[in-house]
């Protein structure tokens, strides 16, 4: 049966370490993904939240243009796209729509829809598009989407999302593992 997938972009379809080289260069750091223990990056840099937000806003376009795909994401999304609908739902701002669509095109990733909501509150979008399952890397989003929408949420394991999970949020360490879980769920 055809299902509609809600899929986060950054840290889910793109490699969760995409931003690290930019952070290291701009702030003279030497961090790796293992050092990112929480979603908020501000504590890692020695500037104010406001200054960091400004830097991020200025650098988002180039970071998103250059983001590498997560390992296995393309292969598995391409398989799912044959039988299902792929709705990408991201906290990126809507001014990044063109850059985002160009990235999908360049990476030969097909999509049914890309919704850039400009906020981390994905529940409204998940409800509006009536997605049947969600794929995320942000812990609180995953839990809230599962609890509010009553759908399974696949959480891609990263050092910044290792808090406990309710049943119904499934932690996976790779796209291959996500594929196995979802194929079983589809049966
Ligand atoms: Mg994300």
Short mmCIF file of C-alpha atoms in Angstrom, two decimals, residues 20-164:
data_model
loop_
_atom_site.label_atom_id
_atom_site.label_comp_id
_atom_site.label_asym_id
_atom_site.label_seq_id
_atom_site.Cartn_x
_atom_site.Cartn_y
_atom_site.Cartn_z
CA UNK A 20 31.42 20.83 11.08
CA UNK A 21 34.07 21.97 8.58
CA UNK A 22 32.37 25.40 8.43
CA UNK A 23 32.26 25.68 12.22
CA UNK A 24 35.89 24.64 12.55
CA UNK A 25 37.01 27.15 9.97
CA UNK A 26 34.93 30.11 11.11
CA UNK A 27 35.53 29.70 14.84
CA UNK A 28 38.98 28.15 14.80
CA UNK A 29 37.78 24.90 16.32
CA UNK A 30 38.83 21.32 15.85
CA UNK A 31 35.66 19.42 16.59
CA UNK A 32 34.23 16.22 15.17
CA UNK A 33 30.66 14.89 15.21
CA UNK A 34 31.44 13.03 18.47
CA UNK A 35 31.87 16.42 20.20
CA UNK A 36 28.35 17.56 19.32
CA UNK A 37 26.39 16.28 22.29
CA UNK A 38 23.40 18.56 21.94
CA UNK A 39 21.43 19.97 19.05
CA UNK A 40 22.16 23.58 19.94
CA UNK A 41 25.63 24.44 18.68
CA UNK A 42 25.99 27.79 20.45
CA UNK A 43 27.88 26.38 23.50
CA UNK A 44 30.63 25.12 21.17
CA UNK A 45 31.51 28.57 19.90
CA UNK A 46 32.83 31.46 21.90
CA UNK A 47 30.33 34.05 20.69
CA UNK A 48 26.86 35.13 21.71
CA UNK A 49 23.73 33.36 20.58
CA UNK A 50 22.83 36.39 18.52
CA UNK A 51 26.18 36.55 16.75
CA UNK A 52 26.07 32.83 16.09
CA UNK A 53 22.57 33.11 14.64
CA UNK A 54 23.84 35.85 12.33
CA UNK A 55 26.79 33.73 11.20
CA UNK A 56 24.49 30.78 10.60
CA UNK A 57 22.03 32.82 8.56
CA UNK A 58 24.83 34.14 6.36
CA UNK A 59 26.37 30.74 5.85
CA UNK A 60 23.29 28.56 5.42
CA UNK A 61 23.17 28.85 1.61
CA UNK A 62 26.72 27.65 1.07
CA UNK A 63 26.45 24.93 3.72
CA UNK A 64 23.24 23.58 2.19
CA UNK A 65 24.58 23.77 -1.33
CA UNK A 66 27.62 21.71 -0.38
CA UNK A 67 26.05 19.28 2.11
CA UNK A 68 27.01 15.68 1.41
CA UNK A 69 24.31 13.02 1.40
CA UNK A 70 24.11 10.69 4.38
CA UNK A 71 25.46 7.24 3.63
CA UNK A 72 22.81 5.06 1.98
CA UNK A 73 20.15 7.78 1.87
CA UNK A 74 20.01 8.12 -1.89
CA UNK A 75 19.79 4.42 -2.60
CA UNK A 76 16.98 3.86 -0.11
CA UNK A 77 14.98 6.98 -0.91
CA UNK A 78 15.17 6.06 -4.58
CA UNK A 79 13.71 2.64 -3.78
CA UNK A 80 10.90 4.10 -1.66
CA UNK A 81 10.10 6.71 -4.29
CA UNK A 82 9.01 3.94 -6.67
CA UNK A 83 6.05 2.93 -4.49
CA UNK A 84 5.54 5.76 -2.02
CA UNK A 85 5.36 9.53 -1.67
CA UNK A 86 8.30 11.46 -0.27
CA UNK A 87 7.46 14.73 1.51
CA UNK A 88 10.55 16.50 2.78
CA UNK A 89 9.72 18.70 5.76
CA UNK A 90 12.52 20.89 7.06
CA UNK A 91 13.05 23.73 9.52
CA UNK A 92 14.97 25.64 6.85
CA UNK A 93 13.46 29.00 5.93
CA UNK A 94 11.33 29.28 2.82
CA UNK A 95 13.88 31.67 1.26
CA UNK A 96 16.06 28.57 0.84
CA UNK A 97 13.55 26.74 -1.35
CA UNK A 98 15.47 27.20 -4.59
CA UNK A 99 18.84 26.19 -3.13
CA UNK A 100 17.18 23.16 -1.56
CA UNK A 101 15.44 22.05 -4.74
CA UNK A 102 18.65 22.54 -6.72
CA UNK A 103 20.48 20.33 -4.22
CA UNK A 104 17.92 17.57 -4.73
CA UNK A 105 18.24 17.93 -8.49
CA UNK A 106 22.04 17.86 -8.37
CA UNK A 107 21.97 14.78 -6.21
CA UNK A 108 19.34 13.15 -8.45
CA UNK A 109 16.98 12.70 -5.51
CA UNK A 110 13.32 12.70 -6.46
CA UNK A 111 10.66 14.22 -4.24
CA UNK A 112 6.92 14.73 -4.23
CA UNK A 113 7.12 17.88 -2.15
CA UNK A 114 9.59 19.99 -0.19
CA UNK A 115 8.14 22.07 2.63
CA UNK A 116 10.49 24.52 4.34
CA UNK A 117 8.65 25.65 7.43
CA UNK A 118 11.23 28.00 8.96
CA UNK A 119 10.66 26.64 12.48
CA UNK A 120 11.35 23.41 14.33
CA UNK A 121 7.65 22.81 14.91
CA UNK A 122 6.98 20.11 12.36
CA UNK A 123 3.76 18.81 13.87
CA UNK A 124 1.54 21.15 11.89
CA UNK A 125 3.20 20.16 8.60
CA UNK A 126 3.11 16.45 9.48
CA UNK A 127 -0.62 16.77 10.15
CA UNK A 128 -1.35 18.96 7.13
CA UNK A 129 0.28 16.51 4.74
CA UNK A 130 -1.03 13.47 6.61
CA UNK A 131 2.27 11.64 6.56
CA UNK A 132 2.21 8.00 7.68
CA UNK A 133 5.74 7.85 9.04
CA UNK A 134 8.47 10.39 9.79
CA UNK A 135 12.26 10.30 9.61
CA UNK A 136 14.21 12.71 11.86
CA UNK A 137 17.48 13.36 13.66
CA UNK A 138 16.19 15.84 16.28
CA UNK A 139 15.16 14.06 19.46
CA UNK A 140 12.38 16.34 20.70
CA UNK A 141 10.87 16.61 17.21
CA UNK A 142 10.84 12.84 16.86
CA UNK A 143 9.11 12.34 20.21
CA UNK A 144 6.58 15.13 19.65
CA UNK A 145 5.68 14.01 16.14
CA UNK A 146 5.19 10.46 17.34
CA UNK A 147 3.11 11.45 20.36
CA UNK A 148 0.94 14.01 18.59
CA UNK A 149 0.46 12.39 15.20
CA UNK A 150 0.48 8.78 16.47
CA UNK A 151 2.79 7.65 13.73
CA UNK A 152 6.09 5.79 13.89
CA UNK A 153 9.16 8.00 13.76
CA UNK A 154 12.59 6.76 12.74
CA UNK A 155 15.33 8.62 14.61
CA UNK A 156 18.78 8.52 13.03
CA UNK A 157 21.25 8.05 15.85
CA UNK A 158 23.75 10.87 16.42
CA UNK A 159 25.75 11.97 19.50
CA UNK A 160 23.28 14.87 19.95
CA UNK A 161 20.07 12.83 20.17
CA UNK A 162 20.85 10.08 22.69
CA UNK A 163 18.09 10.69 25.21
CA UNK A 164 15.59 7.95 26.03
#
